[in-house]
mmCIF file of C-alpha atoms and ligand atoms in Angstrom:
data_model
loop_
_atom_site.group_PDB
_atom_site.id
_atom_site.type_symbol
_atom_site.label_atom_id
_atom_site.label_comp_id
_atom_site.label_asym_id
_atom_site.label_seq_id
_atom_site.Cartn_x
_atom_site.Cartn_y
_atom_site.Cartn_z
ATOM 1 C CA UNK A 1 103.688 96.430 80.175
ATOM 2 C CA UNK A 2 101.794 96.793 83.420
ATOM 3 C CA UNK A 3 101.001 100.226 84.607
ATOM 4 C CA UNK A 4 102.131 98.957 88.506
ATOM 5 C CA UNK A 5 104.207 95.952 89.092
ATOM 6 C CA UNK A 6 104.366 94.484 92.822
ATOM 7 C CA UNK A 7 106.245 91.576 93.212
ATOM 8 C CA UNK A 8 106.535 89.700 96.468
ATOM 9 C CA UNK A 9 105.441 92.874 98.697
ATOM 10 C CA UNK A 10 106.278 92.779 102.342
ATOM 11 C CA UNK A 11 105.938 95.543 104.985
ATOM 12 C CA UNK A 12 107.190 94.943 108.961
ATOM 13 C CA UNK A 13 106.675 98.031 110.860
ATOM 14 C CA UNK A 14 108.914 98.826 113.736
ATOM 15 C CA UNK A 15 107.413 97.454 116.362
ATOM 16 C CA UNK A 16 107.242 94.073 114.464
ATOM 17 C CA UNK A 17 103.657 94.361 113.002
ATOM 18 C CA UNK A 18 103.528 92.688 108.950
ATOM 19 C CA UNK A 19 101.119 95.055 107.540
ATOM 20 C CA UNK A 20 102.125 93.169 104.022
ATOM 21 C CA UNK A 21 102.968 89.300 103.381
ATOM 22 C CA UNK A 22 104.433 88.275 99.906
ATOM 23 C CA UNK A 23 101.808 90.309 97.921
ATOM 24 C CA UNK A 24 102.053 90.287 94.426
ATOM 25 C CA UNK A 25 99.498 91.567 91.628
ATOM 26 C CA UNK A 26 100.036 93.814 88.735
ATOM 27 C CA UNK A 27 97.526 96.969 87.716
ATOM 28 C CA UNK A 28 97.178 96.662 84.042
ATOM 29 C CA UNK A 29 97.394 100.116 82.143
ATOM 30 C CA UNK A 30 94.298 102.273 81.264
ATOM 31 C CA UNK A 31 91.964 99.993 84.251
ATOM 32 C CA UNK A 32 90.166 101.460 87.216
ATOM 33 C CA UNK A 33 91.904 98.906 89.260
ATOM 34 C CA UNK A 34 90.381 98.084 92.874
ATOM 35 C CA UNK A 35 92.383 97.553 96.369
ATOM 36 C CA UNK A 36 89.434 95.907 98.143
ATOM 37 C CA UNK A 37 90.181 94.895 102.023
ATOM 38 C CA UNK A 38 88.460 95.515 105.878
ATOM 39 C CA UNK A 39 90.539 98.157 107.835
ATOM 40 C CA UNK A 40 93.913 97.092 108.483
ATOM 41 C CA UNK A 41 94.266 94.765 106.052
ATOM 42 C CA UNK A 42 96.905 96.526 104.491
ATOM 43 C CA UNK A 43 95.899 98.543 101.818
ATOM 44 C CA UNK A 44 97.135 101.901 102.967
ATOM 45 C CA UNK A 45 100.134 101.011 103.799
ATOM 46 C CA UNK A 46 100.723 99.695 100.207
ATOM 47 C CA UNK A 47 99.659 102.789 99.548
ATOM 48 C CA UNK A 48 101.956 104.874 100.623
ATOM 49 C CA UNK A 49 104.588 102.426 99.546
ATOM 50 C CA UNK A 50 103.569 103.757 96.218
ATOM 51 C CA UNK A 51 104.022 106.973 97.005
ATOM 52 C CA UNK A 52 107.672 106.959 98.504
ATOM 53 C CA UNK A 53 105.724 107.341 102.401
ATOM 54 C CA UNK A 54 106.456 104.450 103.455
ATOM 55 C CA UNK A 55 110.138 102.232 102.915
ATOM 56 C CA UNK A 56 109.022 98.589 101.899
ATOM 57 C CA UNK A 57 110.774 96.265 103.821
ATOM 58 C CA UNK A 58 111.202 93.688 101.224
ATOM 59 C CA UNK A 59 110.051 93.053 97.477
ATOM 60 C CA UNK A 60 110.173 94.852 93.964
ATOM 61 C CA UNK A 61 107.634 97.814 93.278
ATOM 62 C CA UNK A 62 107.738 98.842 89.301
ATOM 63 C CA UNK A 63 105.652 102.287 88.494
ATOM 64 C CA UNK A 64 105.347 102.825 84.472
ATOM 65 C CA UNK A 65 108.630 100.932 84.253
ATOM 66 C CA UNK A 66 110.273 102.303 86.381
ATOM 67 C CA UNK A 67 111.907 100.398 89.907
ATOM 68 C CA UNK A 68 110.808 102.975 92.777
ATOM 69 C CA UNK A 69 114.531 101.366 94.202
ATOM 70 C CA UNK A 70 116.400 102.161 91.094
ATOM 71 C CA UNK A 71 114.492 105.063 89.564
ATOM 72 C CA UNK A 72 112.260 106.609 92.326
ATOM 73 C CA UNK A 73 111.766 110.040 90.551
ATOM 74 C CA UNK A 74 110.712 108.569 87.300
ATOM 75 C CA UNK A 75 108.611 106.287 89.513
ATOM 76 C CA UNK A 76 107.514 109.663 91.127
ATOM 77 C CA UNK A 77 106.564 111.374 88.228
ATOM 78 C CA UNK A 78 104.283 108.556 87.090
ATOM 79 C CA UNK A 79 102.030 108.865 89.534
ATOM 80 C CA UNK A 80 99.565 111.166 91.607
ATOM 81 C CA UNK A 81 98.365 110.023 94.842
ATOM 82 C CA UNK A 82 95.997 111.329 96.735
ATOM 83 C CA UNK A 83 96.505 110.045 100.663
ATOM 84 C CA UNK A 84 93.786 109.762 103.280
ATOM 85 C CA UNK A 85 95.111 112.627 105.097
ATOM 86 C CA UNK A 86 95.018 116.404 104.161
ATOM 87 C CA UNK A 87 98.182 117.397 103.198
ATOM 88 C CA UNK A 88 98.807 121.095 102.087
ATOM 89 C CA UNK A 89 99.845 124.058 103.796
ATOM 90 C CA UNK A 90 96.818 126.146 105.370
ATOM 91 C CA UNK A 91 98.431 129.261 104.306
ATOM 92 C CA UNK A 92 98.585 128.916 101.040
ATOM 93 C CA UNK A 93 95.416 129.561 98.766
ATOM 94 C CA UNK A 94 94.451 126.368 96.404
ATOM 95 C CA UNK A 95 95.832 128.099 93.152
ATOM 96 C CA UNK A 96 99.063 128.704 95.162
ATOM 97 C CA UNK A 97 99.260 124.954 96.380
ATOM 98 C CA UNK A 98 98.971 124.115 92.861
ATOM 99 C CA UNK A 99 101.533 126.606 91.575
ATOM 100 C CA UNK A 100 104.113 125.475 94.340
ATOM 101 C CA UNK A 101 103.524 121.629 93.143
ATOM 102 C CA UNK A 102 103.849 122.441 89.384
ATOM 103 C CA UNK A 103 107.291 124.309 90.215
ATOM 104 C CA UNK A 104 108.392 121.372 92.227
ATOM 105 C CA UNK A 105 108.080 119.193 89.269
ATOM 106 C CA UNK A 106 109.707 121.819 87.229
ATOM 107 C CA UNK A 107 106.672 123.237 84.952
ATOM 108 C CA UNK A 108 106.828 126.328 83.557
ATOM 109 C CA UNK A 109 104.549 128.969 84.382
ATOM 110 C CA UNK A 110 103.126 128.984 80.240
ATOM 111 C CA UNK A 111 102.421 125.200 80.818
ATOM 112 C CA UNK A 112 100.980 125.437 84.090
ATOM 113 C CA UNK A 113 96.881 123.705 84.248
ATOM 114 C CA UNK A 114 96.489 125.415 87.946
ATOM 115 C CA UNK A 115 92.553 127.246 86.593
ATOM 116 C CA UNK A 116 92.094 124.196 84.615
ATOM 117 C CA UNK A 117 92.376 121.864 87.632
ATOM 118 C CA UNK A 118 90.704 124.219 90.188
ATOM 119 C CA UNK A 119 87.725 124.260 87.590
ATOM 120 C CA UNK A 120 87.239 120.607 87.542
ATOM 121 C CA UNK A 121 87.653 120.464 90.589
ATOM 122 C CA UNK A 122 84.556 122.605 91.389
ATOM 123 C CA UNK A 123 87.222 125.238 93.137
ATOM 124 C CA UNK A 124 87.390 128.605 91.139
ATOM 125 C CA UNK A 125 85.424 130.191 93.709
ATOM 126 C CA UNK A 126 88.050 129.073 96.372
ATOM 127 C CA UNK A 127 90.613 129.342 94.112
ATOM 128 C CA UNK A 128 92.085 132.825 96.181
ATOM 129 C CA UNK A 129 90.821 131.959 99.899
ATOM 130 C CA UNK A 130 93.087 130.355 102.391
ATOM 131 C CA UNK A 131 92.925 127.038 102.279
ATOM 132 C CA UNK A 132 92.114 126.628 105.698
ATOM 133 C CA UNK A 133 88.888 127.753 105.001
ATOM 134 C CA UNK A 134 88.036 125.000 102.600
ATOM 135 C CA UNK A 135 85.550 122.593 103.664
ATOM 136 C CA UNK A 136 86.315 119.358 103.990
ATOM 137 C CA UNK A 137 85.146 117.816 100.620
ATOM 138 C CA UNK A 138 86.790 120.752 98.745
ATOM 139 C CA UNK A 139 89.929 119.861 100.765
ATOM 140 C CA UNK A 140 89.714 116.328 99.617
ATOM 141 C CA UNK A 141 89.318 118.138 95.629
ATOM 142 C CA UNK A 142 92.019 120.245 96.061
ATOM 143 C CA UNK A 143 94.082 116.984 96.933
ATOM 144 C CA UNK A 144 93.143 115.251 93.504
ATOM 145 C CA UNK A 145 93.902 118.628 91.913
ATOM 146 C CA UNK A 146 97.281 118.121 93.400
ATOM 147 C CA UNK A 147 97.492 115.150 92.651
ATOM 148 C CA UNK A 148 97.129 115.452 89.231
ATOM 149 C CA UNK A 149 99.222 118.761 88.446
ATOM 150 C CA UNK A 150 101.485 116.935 86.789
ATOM 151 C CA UNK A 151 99.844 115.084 84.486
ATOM 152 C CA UNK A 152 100.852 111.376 85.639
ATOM 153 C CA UNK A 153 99.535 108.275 83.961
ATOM 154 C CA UNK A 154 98.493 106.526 86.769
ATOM 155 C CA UNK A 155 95.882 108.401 89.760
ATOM 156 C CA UNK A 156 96.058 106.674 92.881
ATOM 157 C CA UNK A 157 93.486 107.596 95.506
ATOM 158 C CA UNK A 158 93.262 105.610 98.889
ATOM 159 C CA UNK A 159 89.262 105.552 100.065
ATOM 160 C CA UNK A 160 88.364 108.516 98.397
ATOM 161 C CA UNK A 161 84.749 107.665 99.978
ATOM 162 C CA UNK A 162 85.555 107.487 103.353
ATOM 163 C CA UNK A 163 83.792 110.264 105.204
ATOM 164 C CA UNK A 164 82.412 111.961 102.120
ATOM 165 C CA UNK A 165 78.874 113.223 101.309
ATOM 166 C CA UNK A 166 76.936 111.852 98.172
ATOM 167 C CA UNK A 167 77.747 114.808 96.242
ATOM 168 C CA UNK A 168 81.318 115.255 96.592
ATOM 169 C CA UNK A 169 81.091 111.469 95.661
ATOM 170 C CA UNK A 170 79.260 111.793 92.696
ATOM 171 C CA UNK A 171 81.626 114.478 91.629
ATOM 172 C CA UNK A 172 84.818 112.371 92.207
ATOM 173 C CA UNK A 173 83.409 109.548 90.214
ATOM 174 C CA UNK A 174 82.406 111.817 87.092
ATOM 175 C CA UNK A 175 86.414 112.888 87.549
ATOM 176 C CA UNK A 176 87.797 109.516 87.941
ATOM 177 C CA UNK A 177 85.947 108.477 84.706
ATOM 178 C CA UNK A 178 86.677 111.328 82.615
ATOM 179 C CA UNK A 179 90.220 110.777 83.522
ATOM 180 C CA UNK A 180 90.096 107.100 82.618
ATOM 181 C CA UNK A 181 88.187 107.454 79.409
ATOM 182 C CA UNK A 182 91.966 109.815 78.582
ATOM 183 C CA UNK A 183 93.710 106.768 79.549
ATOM 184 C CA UNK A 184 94.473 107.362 82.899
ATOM 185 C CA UNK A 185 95.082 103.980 85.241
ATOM 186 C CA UNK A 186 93.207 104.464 88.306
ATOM 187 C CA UNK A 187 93.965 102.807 91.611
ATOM 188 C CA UNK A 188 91.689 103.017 94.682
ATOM 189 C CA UNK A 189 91.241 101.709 97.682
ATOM 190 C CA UNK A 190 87.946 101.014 99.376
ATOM 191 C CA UNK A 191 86.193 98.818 101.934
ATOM 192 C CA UNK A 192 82.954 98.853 100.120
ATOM 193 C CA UNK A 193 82.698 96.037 98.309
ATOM 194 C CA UNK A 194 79.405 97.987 96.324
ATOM 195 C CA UNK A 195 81.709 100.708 95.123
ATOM 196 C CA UNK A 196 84.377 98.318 94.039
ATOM 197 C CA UNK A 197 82.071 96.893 92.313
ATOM 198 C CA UNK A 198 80.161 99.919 90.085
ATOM 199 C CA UNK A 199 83.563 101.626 89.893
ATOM 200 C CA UNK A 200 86.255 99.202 88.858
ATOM 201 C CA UNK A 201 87.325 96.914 86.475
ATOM 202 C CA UNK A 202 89.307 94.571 87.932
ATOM 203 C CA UNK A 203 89.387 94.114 91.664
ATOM 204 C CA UNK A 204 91.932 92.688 94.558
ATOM 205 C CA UNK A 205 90.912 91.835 97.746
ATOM 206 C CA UNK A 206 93.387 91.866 100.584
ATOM 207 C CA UNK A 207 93.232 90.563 104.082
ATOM 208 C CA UNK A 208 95.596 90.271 106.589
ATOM 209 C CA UNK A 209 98.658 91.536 104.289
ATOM 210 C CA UNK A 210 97.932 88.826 101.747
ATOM 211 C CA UNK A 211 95.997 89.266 98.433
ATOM 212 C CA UNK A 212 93.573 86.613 98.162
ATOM 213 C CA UNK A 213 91.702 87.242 95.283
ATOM 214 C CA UNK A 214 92.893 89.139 91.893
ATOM 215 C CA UNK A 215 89.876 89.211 89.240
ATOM 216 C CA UNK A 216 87.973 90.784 86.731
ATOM 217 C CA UNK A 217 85.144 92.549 88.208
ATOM 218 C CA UNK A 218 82.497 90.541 86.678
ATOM 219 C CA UNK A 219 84.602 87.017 87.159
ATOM 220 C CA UNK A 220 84.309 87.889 90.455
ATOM 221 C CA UNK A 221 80.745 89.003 90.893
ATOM 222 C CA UNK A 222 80.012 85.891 89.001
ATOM 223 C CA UNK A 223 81.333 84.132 92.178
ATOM 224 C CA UNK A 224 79.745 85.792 94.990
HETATM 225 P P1 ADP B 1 94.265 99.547 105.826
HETATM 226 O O1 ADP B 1 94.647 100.736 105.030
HETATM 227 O O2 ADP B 1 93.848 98.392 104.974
HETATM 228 O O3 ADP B 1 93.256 99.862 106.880
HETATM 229 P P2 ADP B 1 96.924 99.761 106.988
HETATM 230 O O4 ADP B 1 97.904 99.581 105.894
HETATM 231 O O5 ADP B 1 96.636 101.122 107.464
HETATM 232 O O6 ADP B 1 95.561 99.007 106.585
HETATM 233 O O7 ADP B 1 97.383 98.904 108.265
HETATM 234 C C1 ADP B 1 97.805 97.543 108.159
HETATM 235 C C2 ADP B 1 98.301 97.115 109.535
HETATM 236 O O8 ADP B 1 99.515 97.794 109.823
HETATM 237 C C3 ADP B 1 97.343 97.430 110.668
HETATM 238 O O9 ADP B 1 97.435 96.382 111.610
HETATM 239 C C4 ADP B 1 97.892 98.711 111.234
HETATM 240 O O10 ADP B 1 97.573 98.838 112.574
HETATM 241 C C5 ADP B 1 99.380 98.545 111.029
HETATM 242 N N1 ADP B 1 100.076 99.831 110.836
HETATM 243 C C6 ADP B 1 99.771 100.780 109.928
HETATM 244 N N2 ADP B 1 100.629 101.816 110.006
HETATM 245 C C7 ADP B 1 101.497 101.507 111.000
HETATM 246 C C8 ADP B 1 102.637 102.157 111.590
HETATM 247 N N3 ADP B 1 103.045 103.353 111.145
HETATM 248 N N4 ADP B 1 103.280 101.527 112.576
HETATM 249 C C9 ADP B 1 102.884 100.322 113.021
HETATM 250 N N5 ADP B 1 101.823 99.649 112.519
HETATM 251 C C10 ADP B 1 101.145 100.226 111.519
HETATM 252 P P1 ADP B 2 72.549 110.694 91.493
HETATM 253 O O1 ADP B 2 71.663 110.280 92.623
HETATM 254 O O2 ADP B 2 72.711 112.183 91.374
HETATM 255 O O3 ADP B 2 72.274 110.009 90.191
HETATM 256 P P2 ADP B 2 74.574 109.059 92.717
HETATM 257 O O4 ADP B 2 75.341 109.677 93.804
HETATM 258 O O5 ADP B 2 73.521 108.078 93.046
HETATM 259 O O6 ADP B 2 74.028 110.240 91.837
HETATM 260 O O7 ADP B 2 75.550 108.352 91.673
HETATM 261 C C1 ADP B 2 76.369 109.107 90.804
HETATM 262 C C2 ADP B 2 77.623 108.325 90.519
HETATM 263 O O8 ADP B 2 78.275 108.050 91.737
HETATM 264 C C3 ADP B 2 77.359 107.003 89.830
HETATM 265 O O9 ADP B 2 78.287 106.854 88.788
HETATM 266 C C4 ADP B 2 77.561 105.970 90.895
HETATM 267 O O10 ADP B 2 78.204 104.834 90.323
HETATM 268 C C5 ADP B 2 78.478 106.669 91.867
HETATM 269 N N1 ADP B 2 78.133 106.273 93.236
HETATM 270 C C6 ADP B 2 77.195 106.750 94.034
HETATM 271 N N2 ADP B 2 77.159 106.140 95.230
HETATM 272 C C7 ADP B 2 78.138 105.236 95.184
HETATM 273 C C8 ADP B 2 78.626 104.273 96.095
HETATM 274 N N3 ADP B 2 78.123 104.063 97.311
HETATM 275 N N4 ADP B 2 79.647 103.522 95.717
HETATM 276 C C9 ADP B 2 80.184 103.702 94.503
HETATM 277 N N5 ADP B 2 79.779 104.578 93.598
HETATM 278 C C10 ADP B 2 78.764 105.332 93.918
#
């Protein structure tokens, strides 16, 4: 079974804008699967379909199995996204974010990875300042920490690259592929069509709300 079933996608903002036309395209399990598409094109707002943010307006999303219409908390618990914007309370320290997600999902304290994820994360240091503090790349980490505190199957991260330095980068990419290589389906978005490339194994380009293209990397590299 596919990791992420979309089937006949469609998104009309109020306002009347189609951000998403019929799209349909299924992210097989255990792939770094690629959302390729120029700004506006869509690809955030399927996005945060994904991630319960945004109410489709028609179509059938399946996550692990599970219909985000019928079953959104199993749907939920599938997946980790991590958005474009910075979401987490300033307040709270990045061990305490992390705490307050694991209890949300209802882990117990024993089974809690909090240290585990801050350390992979490059964030022990940080683990006890305010978060408001954080930089902006460890910001962006302690959002894939988050992400992940709950140990889904599939990591979804919507341009991970935009804005970032080579560093924080090359760190993300060692994490994304050390997640992958324990099975983990990744989905990203990008509008670099050279990190689609080096990064993913399959890739779909979207434009104008419509998928046009749905290949193996190479098939389509072959092509270009
Ligand atoms: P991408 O992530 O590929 O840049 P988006 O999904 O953000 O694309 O946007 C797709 C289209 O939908 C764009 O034309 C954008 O302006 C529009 N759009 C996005 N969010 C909203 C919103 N909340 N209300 C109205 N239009 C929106
Ligand atoms: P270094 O120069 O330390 O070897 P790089 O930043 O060049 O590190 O690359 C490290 C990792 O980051 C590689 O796996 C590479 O695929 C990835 N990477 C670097 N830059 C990009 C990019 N623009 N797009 C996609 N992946 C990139």
């Amino acid at each position: 079974d596919a990791a992420i079933r979309i089937e006949n996608l469609s998104k009309t903002y109020a306002g009347g804008k189609q951000a998403l036309n019929d799209v349909s395209f299924e992210v097989p399990r255990g792939q770094i699967f690629g959302l390729l598409g120029p700004n506006g094109a869509g690809k955030s707002t399927l996005i945060n379909i994904l991630a319960g943010l945004v109410v489709k307006s028609g179509g059938k999303v399946t996550v692990w199995g599970f219909d985000i219409d019928e079953h959104p908390r199993n749907a939920k618990r599938s997946i980790g996204v991590v958005p474009q914007e910075i979401i987490f309370d300033p307040f709270f320290t990045p061990r305490e974010t992390l705490e307050i997600q694991a209890g949300l999902y209802g882990i117990a304290p024993n089974e809690r990875q909090s240290d585990a994820l801050l350390a992979a994360m490059h964030l022990t240091d940080k683990a006890k300042a305010y978060s408001r503090t954080l930089s902006g790349g460890m910001k962006r980490r302690l959002l894939v920490a988050k992400a992940m505190v709950h140990s889904p199957p599939i990591l979804v991260l919507d341009e991970p690259t935009a804005g970032v330095d080579v560093e924080l980068r090359r760190q993300l990419w060692d994490y994304v592929h050390k997640l992958h290589a324990q099975g983990v389906t990744i989905v990203l978005t990008t509008h670099y069509l050279e990190e689609a490339e080096q990064l993913c194994d399959r890739i779909a380009i979207i434009n104008h709300g419509k998928v046009i293209a749905n290949e193996p990397t190479r098939e389509l590299i072959s092509k270009a």
